[in-house]
Short mmCIF file of C-alpha atoms in Angstrom, two decimals:
data_model
loop_
_atom_site.label_atom_id
_atom_site.label_comp_id
_atom_site.label_asym_id
_atom_site.label_seq_id
_atom_site.Cartn_x
_atom_site.Cartn_y
_atom_site.Cartn_z
CA MET A 297 73.10 95.84 95.41
CA THR A 298 71.03 98.21 98.33
CA PRO A 299 72.99 101.06 98.51
CA SER A 300 73.75 102.60 102.07
CA PRO A 301 73.17 105.82 102.86
CA SER A 302 75.77 108.48 101.62
CA PRO A 303 78.05 110.20 104.06
CA PRO A 304 77.77 113.92 104.93
CA LEU A 305 79.22 116.12 102.12
CA ASN A 306 80.58 119.17 101.10
CA PRO A 307 78.52 121.70 99.32
CA PRO A 308 78.86 121.29 95.85
CA THR A 309 80.43 123.06 93.35
CA THR A 310 78.57 125.28 91.33
CA PRO A 311 76.84 124.23 88.50
CA SER A 312 75.22 121.91 91.79
CA PRO A 313 75.09 117.83 91.07
CA THR A 314 72.16 116.18 90.49
CA PRO A 315 71.46 113.01 93.57
CA ALA A 316 72.50 109.92 92.70
CA PRO A 317 69.35 108.09 92.06
CA SER A 318 69.02 105.16 94.84
CA SER A 319 69.75 102.53 92.56
CA THR A 320 73.21 103.54 92.88
CA PRO A 321 75.76 100.92 93.76
CA PHE A 322 78.76 103.86 95.14
CA PRO A 323 77.42 106.62 97.34
CA THR A 324 79.36 109.93 96.06
CA SER A 325 82.64 111.06 97.12
CA SER A 326 83.75 114.24 98.61
CA SER A 327 87.24 113.37 97.71
CA ALA A 328 87.85 115.99 94.62
CA PRO A 329 85.01 118.14 93.11
CA ALA A 330 82.13 117.44 91.25
CA VAL A 331 80.96 119.06 87.55
CA GLN A 332 77.82 117.99 86.67
CA THR A 333 75.99 119.80 82.89
CA ASP A 334 73.60 117.64 81.18
CA THR A 335 76.22 116.76 78.75
CA PHE A 336 77.48 113.81 80.85
CA LEU A 337 73.47 113.23 81.41
CA ASP A 338 73.77 112.42 77.21
CA LYS A 339 76.14 110.21 77.17
CA THR A 340 75.46 106.67 76.47
CA PRO A 341 76.72 103.94 78.60
CA ALA A 342 79.09 101.87 77.07
CA TYR A 343 78.17 98.66 79.33
CA PRO A 344 75.05 99.60 80.69
CA ASP A 345 73.63 98.06 83.75
CA ASP A 346 70.61 96.34 82.55
CA GLN A 347 73.81 93.75 79.83
CA GLY A 348 75.72 93.30 83.69
CA GLY A 349 77.37 96.97 83.58
CA LEU A 350 81.07 96.82 84.83
CA SER A 351 80.67 94.13 87.32
CA GLY A 352 79.63 91.92 85.56
CA PHE A 353 83.06 91.94 83.26
CA THR A 354 84.54 90.50 86.20
CA PRO A 355 84.76 87.06 86.01
CA LEU A 356 86.04 87.88 81.91
CA ALA A 357 88.95 90.12 84.16
CA PRO A 358 92.28 87.96 85.50
CA VAL A 359 92.26 87.94 89.28
CA LEU A 360 94.98 90.60 89.25
CA PRO A 361 97.66 89.55 91.42
CA ASN A 362 97.82 90.55 95.02
CA GLN A 363 100.25 91.00 97.85
CA THR A 364 99.85 88.74 101.03
CA PHE A 365 100.12 90.92 103.96
CA GLN A 366 103.64 91.14 105.36
CA SER A 367 102.80 92.01 109.04
CA ILE A 368 100.04 93.72 110.97
CA ALA A 369 100.00 96.17 113.86
CA SER A 370 96.92 96.40 116.22
CA GLY A 371 95.31 99.94 114.68
CA GLN A 372 93.34 102.52 116.56
CA VAL A 373 89.37 102.83 116.64
CA SER A 374 89.68 106.46 115.01
CA ASP A 375 92.11 105.03 112.13
CA CYS A 376 88.89 103.40 110.42
CA PHE A 377 86.44 106.27 109.72
CA TYR A 378 86.62 110.13 109.03
CA THR A 379 83.49 111.23 110.87
CA THR A 380 80.81 109.03 110.40
CA ASP A 381 81.27 105.42 112.52
CA GLU A 382 79.39 102.66 110.47
CA CYS A 383 80.39 100.17 112.95
CA ALA A 384 78.91 102.00 115.87
CA ASP A 385 75.85 103.36 113.89
CA ALA A 386 75.43 98.99 112.40
CA GLY A 387 74.81 98.88 116.66
CA SER A 388 77.49 96.80 116.10
CA GLN A 389 81.77 96.82 117.28
CA TYR A 390 84.83 96.27 115.82
CA SER A 391 85.88 92.47 115.73
CA SER A 392 89.62 93.44 114.37
CA ILE A 393 91.76 96.92 113.66
CA ALA A 394 94.73 96.01 111.79
CA ARG A 395 97.65 97.83 109.94
CA VAL A 396 98.84 95.89 107.70
CA THR A 397 102.14 95.86 105.44
CA TYR A 398 102.31 94.14 101.81
CA PRO A 399 105.80 93.56 100.44
CA ASP A 400 105.57 96.10 97.53
CA ASN A 401 104.92 99.22 99.77
CA PRO A 402 106.41 99.50 103.62
CA THR A 403 104.17 102.55 104.37
CA PRO A 404 101.19 100.62 106.28
CA VAL A 405 97.12 100.69 105.08
CA THR A 406 93.91 100.28 108.15
CA LEU A 407 91.96 97.26 107.71
CA CYS A 408 89.04 97.27 110.46
CA ILE A 409 86.23 94.43 109.98
CA CYS A 410 82.88 95.19 112.08
CA GLN A 411 81.37 91.88 113.08
CA GLY A 412 78.64 91.39 111.25
CA ALA A 413 80.90 92.18 108.07
CA ALA A 414 81.42 90.05 105.22
CA PHE A 415 85.04 90.05 105.05
CA THR A 416 86.88 88.42 107.17
CA LEU A 417 91.04 90.42 108.26
CA ASN A 418 92.04 87.53 106.00
CA SER A 419 89.64 88.35 102.72
CA LEU A 420 89.52 91.65 103.06
CA ALA A 421 92.99 91.98 102.85
CA GLN A 422 93.37 90.03 99.90
CA ALA A 423 90.79 92.14 98.36
CA VAL A 424 92.84 95.06 99.12
CA GLY A 425 96.29 93.12 98.09
CA GLN A 426 94.36 93.36 94.14
CA VAL A 427 94.12 96.55 94.07
CA PRO A 428 96.77 98.21 91.97
CA LEU A 429 99.80 99.75 94.14
CA PHE A 430 99.26 103.27 92.77
CA LEU A 431 95.77 103.59 94.05
CA ARG A 432 96.10 101.95 97.31
CA THR A 433 99.21 103.92 98.72
CA THR A 434 96.57 106.84 98.27
CA VAL A 435 94.15 105.14 101.11
CA LYS A 436 94.33 105.15 104.52
CA SER A 437 92.43 102.52 105.87
CA TYR A 438 89.58 100.31 104.38
CA ALA A 439 86.94 99.68 106.76
CA ALA A 440 84.77 96.50 105.95
CA VAL A 441 81.02 96.63 107.76
CA PRO A 442 77.52 94.49 107.74
CA GLY A 443 75.42 96.06 104.96
CA GLY A 444 73.97 95.44 101.68
CA GLY A 445 76.46 96.42 98.85
CA GLY A 446 77.70 99.78 98.03
CA ALA A 447 80.44 101.79 99.37
CA TYR A 448 81.70 105.88 99.56
CA THR A 449 85.10 107.78 100.61
CA ILE A 450 85.86 110.20 102.55
CA ALA A 451 89.10 111.59 103.00
CA SER A 452 91.67 108.74 101.59
CA GLN A 453 89.02 106.67 104.18
CA ILE A 454 87.20 104.15 102.49
CA THR A 455 83.70 102.43 103.90
CA ILE A 456 82.62 99.45 102.46
CA PHE A 457 79.14 98.29 102.90
CA GLY A 458 78.21 93.98 102.43
CA SER A 459 80.49 91.99 99.70
CA ASN A 460 81.09 94.13 96.71
CA PRO A 461 83.24 92.82 93.13
CA GLN A 462 87.09 93.57 92.58
CA ASP A 463 85.73 96.50 91.10
CA VAL A 464 84.22 98.16 94.19
CA PHE A 465 87.31 98.84 95.73
CA VAL A 466 89.35 100.11 92.45
CA HIS A 467 86.57 102.74 91.95
CA GLU A 468 86.66 103.96 95.40
CA SER A 469 90.54 103.26 95.36
CA THR A 470 90.25 105.56 92.94
CA HIS A 471 88.56 108.17 94.25
CA ALA A 472 91.15 108.21 97.25
CA PHE A 473 94.29 108.36 94.30
CA ASP A 474 91.85 110.93 92.71
CA GLY A 475 91.82 113.28 96.01
CA THR A 476 95.49 113.64 96.08
CA PHE A 477 96.54 113.84 92.89
CA GLN A 478 93.13 116.04 91.56
CA LEU A 479 92.78 114.61 88.41
CA SER A 480 89.02 114.90 87.33
CA ASP A 481 88.66 118.22 87.33
CA GLN A 482 92.35 118.72 84.51
CA GLN A 483 91.30 120.30 82.12
CA ALA A 484 93.31 117.67 79.73
CA TYR A 485 90.33 115.20 81.68
CA LEU A 486 87.80 117.09 81.66
CA GLN A 487 88.11 117.63 77.81
CA ALA A 488 88.29 114.64 76.72
CA LEU A 489 85.18 113.36 78.18
CA TYR A 490 83.51 115.96 76.95
CA ALA A 491 84.82 115.15 73.48
CA ASP A 492 83.90 111.64 73.83
CA SER A 493 80.03 110.17 73.04
CA CYS A 494 79.87 107.90 75.74
CA VAL A 495 81.08 106.94 79.91
CA PRO A 496 81.62 104.15 80.99
CA ASP A 497 78.23 102.63 82.40
CA GLU A 498 74.90 104.69 84.40
CA TYR A 499 76.70 106.07 87.24
CA ALA A 500 79.52 107.01 85.50
CA GLN A 501 77.52 109.78 83.81
CA ASN A 502 77.02 111.79 87.64
CA SER A 503 79.84 114.14 87.04
CA ASN A 504 83.48 113.65 85.75
CA VAL A 505 84.47 112.65 89.68
CA GLU A 506 82.51 109.15 89.10
CA CYS A 507 83.38 108.77 85.61
CA PHE A 508 87.31 109.02 85.92
CA ALA A 509 86.98 106.28 88.38
CA GLN A 510 84.77 103.89 86.02
CA ASP A 511 87.80 104.73 83.55
CA MET A 512 90.26 103.81 85.50
CA VAL A 513 88.50 100.01 85.80
CA VAL A 514 87.78 100.04 82.06
CA PHE A 515 91.53 100.62 81.84
CA LEU A 516 93.10 98.39 84.39
CA TYR A 517 90.08 95.31 83.07
CA TYR A 518 92.14 96.49 79.70
CA LEU A 519 95.62 96.46 80.70
CA TRP A 520 95.23 93.54 82.42
CA ASN A 521 93.22 91.68 79.10
CA PRO A 522 94.10 92.76 76.40
CA SER A 523 91.09 91.34 74.76
CA PHE A 524 88.25 93.25 77.06
CA PHE A 525 85.88 95.10 74.20
CA GLN A 526 87.00 98.85 75.07
CA PRO A 527 84.91 101.25 72.31
CA PRO A 528 86.34 103.66 70.61
CA CYS A 529 83.64 106.25 72.33
CA LEU A 530 85.81 105.99 75.37
CA GLY A 531 89.15 106.88 73.49
CA ARG A 532 89.72 109.82 75.03
CA GLN A 533 88.75 109.08 78.52
CA ILE A 534 91.00 105.83 78.91
CA GLY A 535 94.02 107.63 77.03
CA PHE A 536 93.54 110.30 79.24
CA VAL A 537 94.08 107.26 82.25
CA ASN A 538 97.06 105.72 80.08
CA MET A 539 99.36 108.70 80.03
CA VAL A 540 98.77 109.78 84.02
CA THR A 541 102.44 109.98 84.97
CA VAL A 542 101.92 110.86 88.77
CA PRO A 543 103.98 108.70 90.52
CA GLY A 544 103.23 104.59 90.28
CA VAL A 545 100.74 104.17 86.77
CA GLN A 546 103.45 103.99 84.25
CA SER A 547 106.19 101.78 86.08
CA TYR A 548 102.96 99.23 86.74
CA LYS A 549 102.20 99.75 83.62
CA SER A 550 105.27 98.48 82.97
CA SER A 551 105.13 95.73 85.37
CA VAL A 552 102.28 94.39 84.65
CA ALA A 553 103.89 94.47 80.54
CA ALA A 554 106.06 91.92 82.18
CA MET A 555 104.12 89.79 83.71
CA LEU A 556 101.45 89.03 81.03
CA ALA A 557 104.86 88.55 79.30
CA GLY A 558 106.72 86.52 81.82
CA SER A 559 103.78 84.26 82.53
CA SER A 560 103.25 83.12 78.64
CA SER A 561 107.02 82.20 78.51
CA GLY A 562 106.89 80.35 82.30
CA ALA A 563 108.79 82.95 84.09
CA THR A 564 107.83 84.71 87.07
CA ALA A 565 107.42 89.10 88.14
CA GLN A 566 105.99 91.86 90.71
CA PRO A 567 104.93 94.67 90.35
CA SER A 568 107.68 97.42 90.75
CA PRO A 569 107.14 99.44 94.46
CA VAL A 570 107.20 103.04 93.69
CA ALA A 571 107.10 105.58 96.79
CA THR A 572 103.84 106.78 98.48
CA PRO A 573 103.08 110.24 97.10
CA GLY A 574 102.29 113.08 99.10
CA PRO A 575 98.99 115.36 98.80
CA THR A 576 99.51 117.84 95.82
CA THR A 577 98.44 121.64 96.31
CA ARG A 578 95.08 121.87 94.91
CA VAL A 579 94.21 123.21 91.58
CA THR A 580 91.02 125.08 91.27
CA PRO A 581 88.95 124.35 87.76
CA PRO A 582 87.88 126.85 85.13
CA ALA A 583 84.25 126.34 84.17
CA VAL A 584 83.50 124.11 81.68
CA PRO A 585 81.00 125.07 79.03
CA ALA A 586 79.15 122.58 77.37
CA GLY A 587 80.78 123.20 73.97
CA THR A 588 84.34 122.66 73.62
CA PRO A 589 86.58 124.39 76.43
CA THR A 590 88.74 127.05 74.79
CA THR A 591 91.59 127.73 77.23
CA THR A 592 94.67 125.87 77.46
CA PRO A 593 95.17 122.21 79.04
CA VAL A 594 96.84 122.56 82.49
CA GLY A 595 100.01 119.73 83.73
CA THR A 596 100.53 116.54 85.27
CA VAL A 597 99.02 114.16 82.14
CA GLN A 598 102.08 114.06 79.56
CA PRO A 599 101.85 111.59 76.31
CA THR A 600 104.15 108.81 76.64
CA PRO A 601 106.08 107.28 73.56
CA ALA A 602 106.28 104.17 72.80
CA PRO A 603 109.06 102.63 71.16
CA VAL A 604 109.25 103.73 67.73
CA PRO A 605 108.44 99.80 66.43
CA THR A 606 110.46 98.19 63.58
CA THR A 607 107.76 99.08 60.71
CA GLY A 608 107.54 102.56 61.12
CA ALA A 609 105.13 104.42 59.28
CA GLY A 610 106.38 105.96 56.60
CA THR A 611 108.73 109.11 57.08
CA CYS A 612 107.76 109.97 60.54
CA SER A 613 110.76 110.30 63.24
CA THR A 614 108.81 108.57 65.51
CA THR A 615 105.21 106.35 65.64
CA LEU A 616 103.39 107.29 69.25
CA ALA A 617 102.22 105.09 71.16
CA LYS A 618 98.30 103.95 70.46
CA TRP A 619 95.81 106.15 71.92
CA ALA A 620 98.19 108.69 72.68
CA GLN A 621 98.40 112.72 72.05
CA CYS A 622 99.33 112.95 68.39
CA GLY A 623 98.63 117.09 67.46
CA GLY A 624 97.22 119.64 69.17
CA LYS A 625 98.33 123.06 71.00
CA SER A 626 98.95 121.19 74.23
CA ASN A 627 102.10 119.42 75.46
CA CYS A 628 103.83 120.07 71.96
CA PRO A 629 106.56 118.13 71.93
CA THR A 630 108.92 120.93 70.51
CA ALA A 631 107.22 124.59 69.47
CA SER A 632 108.10 124.09 65.62
CA VAL A 633 105.35 121.65 65.71
CA CYS A 634 102.12 123.11 67.68
CA GLY A 635 98.63 123.72 66.47
CA ASP A 636 95.69 122.74 66.01
CA THR A 637 96.70 119.68 63.93
CA GLN A 638 98.30 116.94 64.06
CA TRP A 639 101.48 117.53 65.41
CA SER A 640 104.21 116.75 61.61
CA GLY A 641 107.18 114.20 61.76
CA PHE A 642 104.33 111.71 64.73
CA CYS A 643 102.48 109.55 62.89
CA CYS A 644 100.12 106.72 65.45
CA PRO A 645 100.75 103.06 65.45
CA ALA A 646 98.62 101.09 61.90
CA ASP A 647 96.10 99.81 63.72
CA SER A 648 94.80 103.60 64.81
CA HIS A 649 94.66 107.03 63.76
CA CYS A 650 94.78 110.99 64.44
CA VAL A 651 91.13 112.66 65.89
CA ARG A 652 90.88 115.74 66.41
CA ALA A 653 89.30 116.53 69.87
CA SER A 654 89.37 120.17 70.11
CA GLU A 655 92.23 122.60 69.02
CA TRP A 656 94.33 121.79 72.37
CA TYR A 657 94.38 118.31 71.24
CA GLN A 658 94.28 115.30 68.95
CA GLN A 659 95.12 111.36 69.87
CA CYS A 660 96.27 108.47 68.47
CA LEU A 661 92.35 106.36 68.59
CA PRO A 662 92.00 102.72 66.97
CA SER A 663 91.32 102.87 63.52
CA ARG A 664 87.43 100.52 63.13
#
């Protein structure tokens, strides 16, 4: 796809990120600060672009259940963009501006259709309805404008150029989510990213912000289709996403599990609504060297132990879920087990083992 021109960005943090290549399908978002060093560029893409990238897996992943829009109210042109009216810049005008409410959330989101866009109001509403609720509730507007493909997000307002697959909607909505909760610059995520040997694809090499958005795409593909191939070299990054405890993530995971179980038994379940999250106080991240960070990871994410399986491991008092934290000096369940080791009494499930990433973090990763 030919990318659209990048919107004006805020000055980058030090060190200055290298500009994205011209073939990049997602112009860099200014929703969260980006950190970039050669370490990102050195990491192997798990889903290379020359093999279809992540978009190539879209037909293999199940279609996420969408919410049909429940009500429509008229909106204004100023609701469709933050600083640049891409529709006017394309020499066109908006044919539809609607504040759309979905059954799973009472707060409407603005959908804007520019004349000549690849989406109609109905098709855009369907695509947006397939975005998980915890991501969608952080987005103010989705604007579909003419173009050859690509998208960008500024201040929780998303502009979509031309026709784009569902992973683009997830990627851009994750920028709004990340801009609200500042997850991609959390020390725990940066530790996971530096410890892993690969990133999702070439675009994820650009910065922690873009890598986090692509990690969310991988996480959702795997959540809906456990047979989706997820290489161990991404384990710590995906584990971080899996353990995020900001509003809606864990309840969405539970809803997906219930829906998958219901589909196998012929029953039907729907995602649980969550309240629209408000903005949080900005946390300025410390500088992260190319090596292992030495500061204590900050909060926001906590391990979510799974129920102890009937076939518990040895004398363990608690068997953790795959991808859960199993040791280290951060997020300790009790002071007595805290240390640069696997937590005493806490074990990984039979198909996983506890792997040390740093003195602060060890994680249950799938056995090879």
